[in-house]
Amino acid sequence: MRFFSYILAVLFLFAFRNVEAQNMEFGVSCGVGISKPHDFNTFVPLKIGGYAKFEFPSGIFLSTGAGLARKGWNCDVYSLGSGGQEKKDWVCNVYYINVPVAVGYGILVNEKFSLFMKGGPYLDVGVAGNSKIRGVDNIGPPAKSGNVFSDGLWRRVDWGFDFSLGTIIKRKIGLTCTYSLGLGDNPKGGWSLLSGKTNRAMYIELSYAL
């Protein structure tokens, strides 16, 4: 967390060395992704939220925001049923308040089209999370959990870095490809043997400037 705070402070100082922003923009965004952590199956994370963008004359901009993100994982487990060994799907959904901060650079191609790249840290604070094995009801923690935080299975705070490339059309509609590099070692307690770096994903995001 100290490292995250240091990076955040450096980004703010860098972006605001010229305190008069040329333009301020606010908008909404949503995204869908795909993640495939080591030893897990493919999972589809989602996020939705709002953002603020501060542009400077040099083409450099600072962006931040807040939103709700669903992350998690799933994997195959096996149980003994009436027909012998059966494969089941073990799923964990974790919901976070996601706060990214990034510094970027934009290139104006023409009046209707621009390109940009940006990167910076993000902080996730968990608000809810659950786990279950589909098709198996008579089971409790750690495999089944109504709250992975209070059951001591998942760390509430996660962090990492986002790296994005994108385009903006008519200064209103944005289409972005983002790689989210989660660095938090999330599982703990009864899940401590699981692979730790699960919150890593590639996203396609759509945004609209208000």
mmCIF file of C-alpha atoms in Angstrom:
data_model
loop_
_atom_site.group_PDB
_atom_site.id
_atom_site.type_symbol
_atom_site.label_atom_id
_atom_site.label_comp_id
_atom_site.label_asym_id
_atom_site.label_seq_id
_atom_site.Cartn_x
_atom_site.Cartn_y
_atom_site.Cartn_z
ATOM 1 C CA MET A 1 0.000 0.000 0.000
ATOM 2 C CA ARG A 2 2.893 2.403 0.683
ATOM 3 C CA PHE A 3 4.221 1.688 -2.791
ATOM 4 C CA PHE A 4 0.798 2.407 -4.325
ATOM 5 C CA SER A 5 0.544 5.706 -2.415
ATOM 6 C CA TYR A 6 4.014 6.732 -3.612
ATOM 7 C CA ILE A 7 3.188 6.002 -7.260
ATOM 8 C CA LEU A 8 -0.100 7.895 -6.923
ATOM 9 C CA ALA A 9 1.648 10.964 -5.501
ATOM 10 C CA VAL A 10 4.258 10.954 -8.273
ATOM 11 C CA LEU A 11 1.557 10.793 -10.959
ATOM 12 C CA PHE A 12 -0.351 13.716 -9.472
ATOM 13 C CA LEU A 13 2.799 15.833 -9.168
ATOM 14 C CA PHE A 14 3.799 15.000 -12.728
ATOM 15 C CA ALA A 15 0.399 15.780 -14.206
ATOM 16 C CA PHE A 16 -0.183 18.973 -12.234
ATOM 17 C CA ARG A 17 3.217 20.597 -12.653
ATOM 18 C CA ASN A 18 1.219 22.972 -14.885
ATOM 19 C CA VAL A 19 -1.886 23.421 -12.735
ATOM 20 C CA GLU A 20 -4.064 25.004 -15.416
ATOM 21 C CA ALA A 21 -5.735 22.192 -17.299
ATOM 22 C CA GLN A 22 -6.767 23.103 -20.833
ATOM 23 C CA ASN A 23 -9.871 20.941 -20.700
ATOM 24 C CA MET A 24 -11.770 18.877 -18.128
ATOM 25 C CA GLU A 25 -13.969 15.994 -19.209
ATOM 26 C CA PHE A 26 -16.365 13.733 -17.306
ATOM 27 C CA GLY A 27 -18.013 10.588 -18.572
ATOM 28 C CA VAL A 28 -19.166 7.026 -18.042
ATOM 29 C CA SER A 29 -17.562 3.767 -19.110
ATOM 30 C CA CYS A 30 -18.136 0.023 -19.096
ATOM 31 C CA GLY A 31 -15.951 -2.897 -19.973
ATOM 32 C CA VAL A 32 -15.871 -6.652 -20.437
ATOM 33 C CA GLY A 33 -12.749 -8.742 -20.198
ATOM 34 C CA ILE A 34 -11.226 -12.173 -20.228
ATOM 35 C CA SER A 35 -8.779 -13.653 -17.734
ATOM 36 C CA LYS A 36 -7.017 -16.996 -17.585
ATOM 37 C CA PRO A 37 -4.981 -17.232 -14.384
ATOM 38 C CA HIS A 38 -2.506 -20.070 -13.997
ATOM 39 C CA ASP A 39 -4.260 -23.335 -12.999
ATOM 40 C CA PHE A 40 -7.733 -21.769 -13.498
ATOM 41 C CA ASN A 41 -10.314 -21.788 -16.274
ATOM 42 C CA THR A 42 -11.276 -18.739 -18.339
ATOM 43 C CA PHE A 43 -13.274 -16.104 -16.434
ATOM 44 C CA VAL A 44 -15.172 -13.045 -17.721
ATOM 45 C CA PRO A 45 -14.659 -9.937 -15.518
ATOM 46 C CA LEU A 46 -16.891 -6.856 -15.861
ATOM 47 C CA LYS A 47 -16.695 -3.219 -14.797
ATOM 48 C CA ILE A 48 -18.802 -0.073 -14.980
ATOM 49 C CA GLY A 49 -18.268 3.419 -13.593
ATOM 50 C CA GLY A 50 -17.494 7.070 -14.165
ATOM 51 C CA TYR A 51 -14.300 8.929 -14.987
ATOM 52 C CA ALA A 52 -12.728 12.362 -14.979
ATOM 53 C CA LYS A 53 -10.071 13.479 -17.436
ATOM 54 C CA PHE A 54 -7.845 16.553 -17.219
ATOM 55 C CA GLU A 55 -6.085 17.554 -20.436
ATOM 56 C CA PHE A 56 -3.021 19.789 -20.756
ATOM 57 C CA PRO A 57 -1.735 21.783 -23.754
ATOM 58 C CA SER A 58 1.167 19.396 -24.364
ATOM 59 C CA GLY A 59 -1.161 16.472 -25.112
ATOM 60 C CA ILE A 60 -0.569 14.908 -21.715
ATOM 61 C CA PHE A 61 -3.631 14.104 -19.629
ATOM 62 C CA LEU A 62 -4.488 12.743 -16.209
ATOM 63 C CA SER A 63 -7.474 10.439 -15.775
ATOM 64 C CA THR A 64 -9.106 8.953 -12.713
ATOM 65 C CA GLY A 65 -12.490 7.612 -11.707
ATOM 66 C CA ALA A 66 -14.439 5.140 -9.625
ATOM 67 C CA GLY A 67 -16.686 2.224 -10.426
ATOM 68 C CA LEU A 68 -17.837 -1.281 -9.632
ATOM 69 C CA ALA A 69 -15.782 -4.199 -10.911
ATOM 70 C CA ARG A 70 -16.578 -7.903 -10.855
ATOM 71 C CA LYS A 71 -13.509 -10.108 -10.788
ATOM 72 C CA GLY A 72 -12.882 -13.693 -9.754
ATOM 73 C CA TRP A 73 -12.075 -17.119 -11.094
ATOM 74 C CA ASN A 74 -13.405 -20.601 -11.765
ATOM 75 C CA CYS A 75 -11.853 -24.037 -11.918
ATOM 76 C CA ASP A 76 -12.757 -27.706 -12.267
ATOM 77 C CA VAL A 77 -13.220 -29.890 -9.184
ATOM 78 C CA TYR A 78 -14.336 -33.491 -8.903
ATOM 79 C CA SER A 79 -16.872 -35.121 -6.594
ATOM 80 C CA LEU A 80 -18.196 -38.625 -6.131
ATOM 81 C CA GLY A 81 -21.778 -39.013 -7.351
ATOM 82 C CA SER A 82 -24.110 -41.873 -8.142
ATOM 83 C CA GLY A 83 -22.423 -42.274 -11.501
ATOM 84 C CA GLY A 84 -18.917 -42.198 -10.080
ATOM 85 C CA GLN A 85 -16.536 -39.264 -10.304
ATOM 86 C CA GLU A 86 -18.222 -36.103 -11.618
ATOM 87 C CA LYS A 87 -16.620 -32.870 -12.775
ATOM 88 C CA LYS A 88 -18.051 -29.699 -11.218
ATOM 89 C CA ASP A 89 -17.457 -25.992 -11.743
ATOM 90 C CA TRP A 90 -16.110 -24.082 -8.717
ATOM 91 C CA VAL A 91 -16.829 -20.370 -9.170
ATOM 92 C CA CYS A 92 -15.820 -17.310 -7.162
ATOM 93 C CA ASN A 93 -17.222 -13.824 -7.862
ATOM 94 C CA VAL A 94 -15.618 -10.873 -6.079
ATOM 95 C CA TYR A 95 -16.988 -7.308 -6.328
ATOM 96 C CA TYR A 96 -14.749 -4.289 -5.834
ATOM 97 C CA ILE A 97 -14.891 -0.533 -5.799
ATOM 98 C CA ASN A 98 -12.247 0.162 -8.439
ATOM 99 C CA VAL A 99 -10.257 3.431 -8.400
ATOM 100 C CA PRO A 100 -7.731 3.842 -11.260
ATOM 101 C CA VAL A 101 -5.335 6.746 -11.794
ATOM 102 C CA ALA A 102 -3.379 7.125 -15.018
ATOM 103 C CA VAL A 103 -1.193 9.512 -16.975
ATOM 104 C CA GLY A 104 -1.556 9.395 -20.733
ATOM 105 C CA TYR A 105 -0.698 11.046 -24.016
ATOM 106 C CA GLY A 106 -3.151 11.826 -26.806
ATOM 107 C CA ILE A 107 -2.557 12.370 -30.534
ATOM 108 C CA LEU A 108 -5.122 14.328 -32.529
ATOM 109 C CA VAL A 109 -5.371 12.701 -35.976
ATOM 110 C CA ASN A 110 -8.100 15.038 -37.222
ATOM 111 C CA GLU A 111 -11.085 16.923 -35.844
ATOM 112 C CA LYS A 112 -13.134 13.742 -35.423
ATOM 113 C CA PHE A 113 -10.529 11.138 -34.495
ATOM 114 C CA SER A 114 -7.726 10.836 -31.925
ATOM 115 C CA LEU A 115 -5.517 8.135 -30.446
ATOM 116 C CA PHE A 116 -4.153 7.798 -26.941
ATOM 117 C CA MET A 117 -2.162 5.621 -24.606
ATOM 118 C CA LYS A 118 -2.132 5.706 -20.823
ATOM 119 C CA GLY A 119 -0.952 3.787 -17.807
ATOM 120 C CA GLY A 120 -1.027 3.919 -14.050
ATOM 121 C CA PRO A 121 -1.958 2.173 -10.821
ATOM 122 C CA TYR A 122 -5.353 1.117 -9.565
ATOM 123 C CA LEU A 123 -6.721 0.292 -6.128
ATOM 124 C CA ASP A 124 -9.559 -2.201 -5.506
ATOM 125 C CA VAL A 125 -11.527 -2.347 -2.254
ATOM 126 C CA GLY A 126 -13.729 -5.416 -1.900
ATOM 127 C CA VAL A 127 -17.417 -4.906 -1.058
ATOM 128 C CA ALA A 128 -18.856 -8.403 -1.618
ATOM 129 C CA GLY A 129 -17.855 -11.845 -2.761
ATOM 130 C CA ASN A 130 -19.152 -15.392 -2.888
ATOM 131 C CA SER A 131 -18.032 -18.843 -3.859
ATOM 132 C CA LYS A 132 -19.894 -22.038 -4.738
ATOM 133 C CA ILE A 133 -19.551 -25.366 -6.503
ATOM 134 C CA ARG A 134 -22.330 -25.595 -9.058
ATOM 135 C CA GLY A 135 -24.556 -28.603 -8.542
ATOM 136 C CA VAL A 136 -23.307 -29.268 -4.982
ATOM 137 C CA ASP A 137 -25.417 -27.891 -2.115
ATOM 138 C CA ASN A 138 -24.370 -29.877 0.965
ATOM 139 C CA ILE A 139 -20.997 -28.219 1.381
ATOM 140 C CA GLY A 140 -19.665 -25.285 3.408
ATOM 141 C CA PRO A 141 -16.505 -23.168 3.658
ATOM 142 C CA PRO A 142 -13.950 -23.024 2.257
ATOM 143 C CA ALA A 143 -15.495 -24.383 -0.974
ATOM 144 C CA LYS A 144 -18.810 -22.558 -0.474
ATOM 145 C CA SER A 145 -18.908 -19.084 1.015
ATOM 146 C CA GLY A 146 -21.477 -16.307 1.107
ATOM 147 C CA ASN A 147 -18.807 -13.734 1.968
ATOM 148 C CA VAL A 148 -15.213 -14.574 1.073
ATOM 149 C CA PHE A 149 -13.920 -11.589 3.087
ATOM 150 C CA SER A 150 -15.593 -12.291 6.434
ATOM 151 C CA ASP A 151 -14.851 -16.018 6.043
ATOM 152 C CA GLY A 152 -11.140 -15.135 5.845
ATOM 153 C CA LEU A 153 -10.626 -16.564 2.341
ATOM 154 C CA TRP A 154 -9.856 -13.471 0.265
ATOM 155 C CA ARG A 155 -8.007 -10.218 0.946
ATOM 156 C CA ARG A 156 -10.262 -7.192 0.734
ATOM 157 C CA VAL A 157 -7.710 -4.847 -0.856
ATOM 158 C CA ASP A 158 -6.128 -5.515 -4.233
ATOM 159 C CA TRP A 159 -3.892 -3.334 -6.401
ATOM 160 C CA GLY A 160 -2.008 -3.320 -9.654
ATOM 161 C CA PHE A 161 -1.428 -1.402 -12.890
ATOM 162 C CA ASP A 162 -3.537 -0.746 -15.983
ATOM 163 C CA PHE A 163 -2.013 -0.183 -19.439
ATOM 164 C CA SER A 164 -4.295 1.077 -22.215
ATOM 165 C CA LEU A 165 -4.401 1.939 -25.907
ATOM 166 C CA GLY A 166 -7.483 3.525 -27.402
ATOM 167 C CA THR A 167 -9.246 5.859 -29.745
ATOM 168 C CA ILE A 168 -11.775 8.665 -29.325
ATOM 169 C CA ILE A 169 -14.350 9.505 -31.995
ATOM 170 C CA LYS A 170 -15.815 13.021 -32.219
ATOM 171 C CA ARG A 171 -14.475 13.735 -28.698
ATOM 172 C CA LYS A 172 -17.400 11.712 -27.314
ATOM 173 C CA ILE A 173 -17.106 7.964 -27.860
ATOM 174 C CA GLY A 174 -14.047 6.101 -26.668
ATOM 175 C CA LEU A 175 -12.958 2.539 -27.427
ATOM 176 C CA THR A 176 -10.100 1.221 -25.296
ATOM 177 C CA CYS A 177 -8.103 -1.992 -24.967
ATOM 178 C CA THR A 178 -6.679 -2.367 -21.444
ATOM 179 C CA TYR A 179 -4.391 -4.918 -19.844
ATOM 180 C CA SER A 180 -4.921 -5.027 -16.078
ATOM 181 C CA LEU A 181 -1.939 -6.392 -14.180
ATOM 182 C CA GLY A 182 -3.144 -7.369 -10.705
ATOM 183 C CA LEU A 183 -0.285 -7.650 -8.218
ATOM 184 C CA GLY A 184 -2.162 -8.500 -5.024
ATOM 185 C CA ASP A 185 -1.738 -11.956 -3.482
ATOM 186 C CA ASN A 186 -5.473 -12.403 -2.906
ATOM 187 C CA PRO A 187 -6.221 -15.904 -1.494
ATOM 188 C CA LYS A 188 -5.642 -16.533 2.200
ATOM 189 C CA GLY A 189 -6.784 -18.857 4.982
ATOM 190 C CA GLY A 190 -8.389 -21.986 3.545
ATOM 191 C CA TRP A 191 -7.554 -20.811 0.027
ATOM 192 C CA SER A 192 -3.912 -19.959 0.700
ATOM 193 C CA LEU A 193 -2.697 -22.780 -1.575
ATOM 194 C CA LEU A 194 -4.473 -21.316 -4.620
ATOM 195 C CA SER A 195 -2.442 -19.393 -7.182
ATOM 196 C CA GLY A 196 -2.287 -15.858 -5.801
ATOM 197 C CA LYS A 197 -2.225 -13.523 -8.833
ATOM 198 C CA THR A 198 -5.779 -14.055 -10.100
ATOM 199 C CA ASN A 199 -6.837 -10.480 -10.968
ATOM 200 C CA ARG A 200 -5.111 -10.178 -14.335
ATOM 201 C CA ALA A 201 -7.217 -9.601 -17.433
ATOM 202 C CA MET A 202 -7.551 -8.038 -20.872
ATOM 203 C CA TYR A 203 -10.506 -5.647 -21.242
ATOM 204 C CA ILE A 204 -12.392 -3.975 -24.067
ATOM 205 C CA GLU A 205 -13.976 -0.774 -22.755
ATOM 206 C CA LEU A 206 -16.528 1.649 -24.183
ATOM 207 C CA SER A 207 -16.814 5.187 -22.823
ATOM 208 C CA TYR A 208 -18.977 8.240 -23.453
ATOM 209 C CA ALA A 209 -18.098 11.833 -22.549
ATOM 210 C CA LEU A 210 -20.947 13.766 -20.934
#
